[in-house]
Amino acid sequence: MPTAAQNGGNDPSGKGGPMFADVAATSIFSSWPDRLRRAAIILLVAALALIVMVAFGDVPMVHALLAFVCIGAAALVPWQLSNSLARSDDSPVEIPVEAAAVRAVVGAMPDPAVLLDRAGRVIHLNPAASQLAPALRRNELAQFALRSPDILTALREAIATAQPRRTFFVDHVPVERWMELVITPLVVPTAFGGSDLCMLMTFHDQTPLRRVEEMRVDFVANASHELRTPLAALSGFIDTLLGPARDDAKARERFLGIMQTQATRMARLIDDLLSLSRVELTAHVQPDTEVDLVPIIREVIDGLEPLATDRQVVISTELPATPLPIAGDREELLRLFENLIENALKYGASGGRVEVTLFAPETSGDARVAVRDFGPGIAPEHLPRLTERFYRVDIGDSRAQGGTGLGLSLVKHILNRHRGRLQIDSVVGQGATFTAHFPRAKPKTG
Ligand code: ADP
């Protein structure tokens, strides 16, 4: 086991440094296994004693040499036996089938895995482990190569108690990763039918899970906040109507109007949240019903005509005269185009016109539906984030327009389910174009 001083020499120099040493700090002698070191000391002492005896004439030279050979053999055999499992040479003759299997299993594990002996010396490690901790070497103590105090504590405890240990740590190099380390004590067969206690260390990258968890927490916080705002407005107006404005008919009418808007906003938010979770639930199942995009787009535009009139926007269309079938879910597609065209009418109203174009190459390639407005456009730094849930360029503007911040996220998820994609192009001051790409339906056979 390493001394405190040995470990101290490998401690991280500062916060945020790598969790694993780059090279193991070992002297030539300290890298010798214990048993070999003991054998060397025995041989040294025996040689000295025999030299003295020969010098005083007590023992003939030949007898002294024979005695030295016997002592040497006796001292080296135990080391040779104990070392046979941990040897780095690949001789199948010396290693029992079980040990070779252990090596193969460790080597084939997809996550970094290291097998240690009961002292913490590395017996096997797989390529992923070498990549994670380049200083880990066979026949050397893992404690020299592992820097994180959490890892060292877990390893020390697992060795002392022979019980499994689990710990988490952050690896900062080359990128920040949340890692889980599981140490499992194992009984591993040794040469000549014996067995020994070993420690299997497996490392698991928990970064994706952690990101999902952070997103979930953010989502719940955002959704509660979005619901609480109209709810607070509603209860405020209820209090006013029950109190000071009880007999004020004019105020009552105005407040009821505001309350209706807030209630509609809450209903819309809940509606969007439910649609989003429904689409996410079925994200892995691509729709297989054949639907014609042309009548779906017409239906959406007809439904949004009153909004267009209200915002003084003219909607022009360029749709093919023949059907354009894709594999799709009609209800989801209605929702998708509704969101894109409604956004164009709301945020791009100042441009006075919106163009909806359906384009499909004759032979192959995606079907594309482009919704273009001539409004203020969107600054480039916002473009990559527009499809995030609750992301809005201007929260006040979105709320004033009755937006929930979920529309484009829903669009992205619906397109993902249809194995399509969303393309957003915009030049500030010249409007924005949202293009939905759909793979074409395979022609029906038979
Ligand atoms: P919202 O419910 O707020 O409309 P969306 O997810 O549909 O949410 O849109 C997110 C944000 O993207 C909007 O709040 C708005 O700031 C911006 N946006 C969407 N479409 C346009 C557009 N055509 N022109 C300018 N900005 C847009």
mmCIF file of N, CA and C in Angstrom, residues 93-153:
data_model
loop_
_atom_site.group_PDB
_atom_site.id
_atom_site.type_symbol
_atom_site.label_atom_id
_atom_site.label_comp_id
_atom_site.label_asym_id
_atom_site.label_seq_id
_atom_site.Cartn_x
_atom_site.Cartn_y
_atom_site.Cartn_z
ATOM 1 N N VAL A 93 -0.448 -21.329 -21.222
ATOM 2 C CA VAL A 93 -0.112 -22.542 -20.480
ATOM 3 C C VAL A 93 -0.166 -22.278 -18.978
ATOM 4 N N GLU A 94 0.288 -21.067 -18.560
ATOM 5 C CA GLU A 94 0.375 -20.796 -17.135
ATOM 6 C C GLU A 94 -0.929 -20.299 -16.529
ATOM 7 N N ILE A 95 -1.864 -19.899 -17.378
ATOM 8 C CA ILE A 95 -3.067 -19.267 -16.846
ATOM 9 C C ILE A 95 -4.262 -20.192 -17.001
ATOM 10 N N PRO A 96 -4.997 -20.473 -15.904
ATOM 11 C CA PRO A 96 -6.150 -21.353 -16.042
ATOM 12 C C PRO A 96 -7.229 -20.690 -16.879
ATOM 13 N N VAL A 97 -8.137 -21.546 -17.405
ATOM 14 C CA VAL A 97 -9.188 -21.052 -18.295
ATOM 15 C C VAL A 97 -9.964 -19.913 -17.639
ATOM 16 N N GLU A 98 -10.259 -20.070 -16.316
ATOM 17 C CA GLU A 98 -11.064 -19.056 -15.626
ATOM 18 C C GLU A 98 -10.375 -17.691 -15.653
ATOM 19 N N ALA A 99 -9.051 -17.711 -15.425
ATOM 20 C CA ALA A 99 -8.327 -16.445 -15.400
ATOM 21 C C ALA A 99 -8.318 -15.805 -16.774
ATOM 22 N N ALA A 100 -8.168 -16.637 -17.813
ATOM 23 C CA ALA A 100 -8.204 -16.097 -19.172
ATOM 24 C C ALA A 100 -9.577 -15.514 -19.452
ATOM 25 N N ALA A 101 -10.623 -16.196 -18.928
ATOM 26 C CA ALA A 101 -11.991 -15.697 -19.130
ATOM 27 C C ALA A 101 -12.171 -14.356 -18.435
ATOM 28 N N VAL A 102 -11.617 -14.236 -17.212
ATOM 29 C CA VAL A 102 -11.709 -12.970 -16.474
ATOM 30 C C VAL A 102 -11.068 -11.855 -17.293
ATOM 31 N N ARG A 103 -9.902 -12.164 -17.833
ATOM 32 C CA ARG A 103 -9.198 -11.160 -18.641
ATOM 33 C C ARG A 103 -10.034 -10.767 -19.864
ATOM 34 N N ALA A 104 -10.639 -11.784 -20.506
ATOM 35 C CA ALA A 104 -11.438 -11.505 -21.706
ATOM 36 C C ALA A 104 -12.655 -10.656 -21.345
ATOM 37 N N VAL A 105 -13.291 -10.979 -20.204
ATOM 38 C CA VAL A 105 -14.495 -10.234 -19.798
ATOM 39 C C VAL A 105 -14.136 -8.774 -19.523
ATOM 40 N N VAL A 106 -13.068 -8.563 -18.746
ATOM 41 C CA VAL A 106 -12.654 -7.190 -18.426
ATOM 42 C C VAL A 106 -12.316 -6.444 -19.719
ATOM 43 N N GLY A 107 -11.605 -7.144 -20.608
ATOM 44 C CA GLY A 107 -11.191 -6.499 -21.857
ATOM 45 C C GLY A 107 -12.362 -6.120 -22.738
ATOM 46 N N ALA A 108 -13.442 -6.915 -22.684
ATOM 47 C CA ALA A 108 -14.562 -6.678 -23.602
ATOM 48 C C ALA A 108 -15.594 -5.707 -23.039
ATOM 49 N N MET A 109 -15.441 -5.314 -21.778
ATOM 50 C CA MET A 109 -16.458 -4.417 -21.207
ATOM 51 C C MET A 109 -16.422 -3.059 -21.916
ATOM 52 N N PRO A 110 -17.603 -2.545 -22.290
ATOM 53 C CA PRO A 110 -17.597 -1.288 -23.049
ATOM 54 C C PRO A 110 -17.187 -0.083 -22.211
ATOM 55 N N ASP A 111 -17.506 -0.117 -20.912
ATOM 56 C CA ASP A 111 -17.121 0.986 -20.030
ATOM 57 C C ASP A 111 -15.721 0.714 -19.487
ATOM 58 N N PRO A 112 -15.012 1.756 -19.023
ATOM 59 C CA PRO A 112 -13.696 1.506 -18.434
ATOM 60 C C PRO A 112 -13.804 0.512 -17.274
ATOM 61 N N ALA A 113 -12.933 -0.505 -17.278
ATOM 62 C CA ALA A 113 -12.961 -1.515 -16.222
ATOM 63 C C ALA A 113 -11.533 -1.895 -15.856
ATOM 64 N N VAL A 114 -11.298 -2.050 -14.541
ATOM 65 C CA VAL A 114 -9.959 -2.393 -14.061
ATOM 66 C C VAL A 114 -10.113 -3.486 -13.008
ATOM 67 N N LEU A 115 -9.321 -4.546 -13.136
ATOM 68 C CA LEU A 115 -9.328 -5.593 -12.120
ATOM 69 C C LEU A 115 -8.066 -5.436 -11.273
ATOM 70 N N LEU A 116 -8.273 -5.338 -9.948
ATOM 71 C CA LEU A 116 -7.145 -5.135 -9.037
ATOM 72 C C LEU A 116 -7.000 -6.324 -8.114
ATOM 73 N N ASP A 117 -5.796 -6.549 -7.599
ATOM 74 C CA ASP A 117 -5.665 -7.579 -6.567
ATOM 75 C C ASP A 117 -6.031 -6.960 -5.223
ATOM 76 N N ARG A 118 -5.931 -7.749 -4.147
ATOM 77 C CA ARG A 118 -6.446 -7.256 -2.866
ATOM 78 C C ARG A 118 -5.627 -6.077 -2.316
ATOM 79 N N ALA A 119 -4.440 -5.850 -2.871
ATOM 80 C CA ALA A 119 -3.655 -4.706 -2.419
ATOM 81 C C ALA A 119 -3.944 -3.463 -3.254
ATOM 82 N N GLY A 120 -4.640 -3.648 -4.371
ATOM 83 C CA GLY A 120 -4.916 -2.506 -5.232
ATOM 84 C C GLY A 120 -4.020 -2.480 -6.459
ATOM 85 N N ARG A 121 -3.291 -3.566 -6.675
ATOM 86 C CA ARG A 121 -2.385 -3.616 -7.835
ATOM 87 C C ARG A 121 -3.186 -4.036 -9.076
ATOM 88 N N VAL A 122 -2.894 -3.418 -10.205
ATOM 89 C CA VAL A 122 -3.681 -3.672 -11.419
ATOM 90 C C VAL A 122 -3.339 -5.040 -12.007
ATOM 91 N N ILE A 123 -4.377 -5.892 -12.172
ATOM 92 C CA ILE A 123 -4.172 -7.201 -12.810
ATOM 93 C C ILE A 123 -4.501 -7.096 -14.305
ATOM 94 N N HIS A 124 -5.709 -6.577 -14.597
ATOM 95 C CA HIS A 124 -6.099 -6.337 -15.994
ATOM 96 C C HIS A 124 -6.754 -4.969 -16.079
ATOM 97 N N LEU A 125 -6.690 -4.370 -17.246
ATOM 98 C CA LEU A 125 -7.487 -3.162 -17.490
ATOM 99 C C LEU A 125 -7.820 -3.136 -18.968
ATOM 100 N N ASN A 126 -8.982 -2.591 -19.292
ATOM 101 C CA ASN A 126 -9.366 -2.584 -20.709
ATOM 102 C C ASN A 126 -8.946 -1.270 -21.377
ATOM 103 N N PRO A 127 -9.018 -1.191 -22.712
ATOM 104 C CA PRO A 127 -8.556 0.021 -23.404
ATOM 105 C C PRO A 127 -9.287 1.280 -22.932
ATOM 106 N N ALA A 128 -10.603 1.131 -22.613
ATOM 107 C CA ALA A 128 -11.362 2.315 -22.177
ATOM 108 C C ALA A 128 -10.799 2.843 -20.862
ATOM 109 N N ALA A 129 -10.341 1.937 -19.981
ATOM 110 C CA ALA A 129 -9.766 2.367 -18.699
ATOM 111 C C ALA A 129 -8.418 3.050 -18.932
ATOM 112 N N SER A 130 -7.631 2.528 -19.861
ATOM 113 C CA SER A 130 -6.334 3.157 -20.164
ATOM 114 C C SER A 130 -6.532 4.566 -20.685
ATOM 115 N N GLN A 131 -7.644 4.736 -21.449
ATOM 116 C CA GLN A 131 -7.924 6.065 -21.999
ATOM 117 C C GLN A 131 -8.369 7.021 -20.883
ATOM 118 N N LEU A 132 -9.166 6.497 -19.961
ATOM 119 C CA LEU A 132 -9.679 7.336 -18.872
ATOM 120 C C LEU A 132 -8.562 7.719 -17.906
ATOM 121 N N ALA A 133 -7.726 6.741 -17.558
ATOM 122 C CA ALA A 133 -6.642 6.988 -16.605
ATOM 123 C C ALA A 133 -5.342 6.448 -17.203
ATOM 124 N N PRO A 134 -4.655 7.263 -18.020
ATOM 125 C CA PRO A 134 -3.475 6.773 -18.753
ATOM 126 C C PRO A 134 -2.354 6.280 -17.839
ATOM 127 N N ALA A 135 -2.354 6.708 -16.559
ATOM 128 C CA ALA A 135 -1.259 6.303 -15.668
ATOM 129 C C ALA A 135 -1.470 4.908 -15.079
ATOM 130 N N LEU A 136 -2.636 4.318 -15.287
ATOM 131 C CA LEU A 136 -2.855 2.961 -14.760
ATOM 132 C C LEU A 136 -1.991 1.972 -15.531
ATOM 133 N N ARG A 137 -1.226 1.140 -14.800
ATOM 134 C CA ARG A 137 -0.365 0.153 -15.460
ATOM 135 C C ARG A 137 -0.529 -1.185 -14.763
ATOM 136 N N ARG A 138 -0.403 -2.228 -15.548
ATOM 137 C CA ARG A 138 -0.442 -3.566 -14.962
ATOM 138 C C ARG A 138 0.671 -3.725 -13.945
ATOM 139 N N ASN A 139 0.360 -4.474 -12.875
ATOM 140 C CA ASN A 139 1.323 -4.785 -11.810
ATOM 141 C C ASN A 139 1.721 -3.572 -10.976
ATOM 142 N N GLU A 140 1.042 -2.442 -11.185
ATOM 143 C CA GLU A 140 1.342 -1.272 -10.352
ATOM 144 C C GLU A 140 0.105 -0.922 -9.548
ATOM 145 N N LEU A 141 0.334 -0.282 -8.403
ATOM 146 C CA LEU A 141 -0.800 0.072 -7.550
ATOM 147 C C LEU A 141 -1.673 1.129 -8.216
ATOM 148 N N ALA A 142 -2.987 0.854 -8.249
ATOM 149 C CA ALA A 142 -3.916 1.810 -8.867
ATOM 150 C C ALA A 142 -3.920 3.121 -8.095
ATOM 151 N N GLN A 143 -3.623 3.026 -6.793
ATOM 152 C CA GLN A 143 -3.653 4.240 -5.958
ATOM 153 C C GLN A 143 -2.686 5.312 -6.470
ATOM 154 N N PHE A 144 -1.626 4.888 -7.174
ATOM 155 C CA PHE A 144 -0.671 5.865 -7.695
ATOM 156 C C PHE A 144 -1.267 6.654 -8.863
ATOM 157 N N ALA A 145 -2.189 6.001 -9.602
ATOM 158 C CA ALA A 145 -2.686 6.622 -10.835
ATOM 159 C C ALA A 145 -4.001 7.371 -10.635
ATOM 160 N N LEU A 146 -4.699 7.068 -9.537
ATOM 161 C CA LEU A 146 -6.017 7.683 -9.325
ATOM 162 C C LEU A 146 -5.875 8.848 -8.370
ATOM 163 N N ARG A 147 -6.368 10.005 -8.793
ATOM 164 C CA ARG A 147 -6.118 11.205 -7.993
ATOM 165 C C ARG A 147 -7.269 11.591 -7.090
ATOM 166 N N SER A 148 -8.500 11.291 -7.522
ATOM 167 C CA SER A 148 -9.650 11.795 -6.769
ATOM 168 C C SER A 148 -9.680 11.197 -5.368
ATOM 169 N N PRO A 149 -9.786 12.031 -4.333
ATOM 170 C CA PRO A 149 -9.867 11.516 -2.966
ATOM 171 C C PRO A 149 -11.067 10.595 -2.794
ATOM 172 N N ASP A 150 -12.174 10.869 -3.503
ATOM 173 C CA ASP A 150 -13.369 10.018 -3.390
ATOM 174 C C ASP A 150 -13.079 8.611 -3.900
ATOM 175 N N ILE A 151 -12.343 8.533 -5.013
ATOM 176 C CA ILE A 151 -12.007 7.214 -5.571
ATOM 177 C C ILE A 151 -11.098 6.468 -4.596
ATOM 178 N N LEU A 152 -10.092 7.177 -4.074
ATOM 179 C CA LEU A 152 -9.137 6.524 -3.173
ATOM 180 C C LEU A 152 -9.827 6.038 -1.908
ATOM 181 N N THR A 153 -10.755 6.844 -1.382
ATOM 182 C CA THR A 153 -11.482 6.425 -0.178
ATOM 183 C C THR A 153 -12.324 5.191 -0.472
#
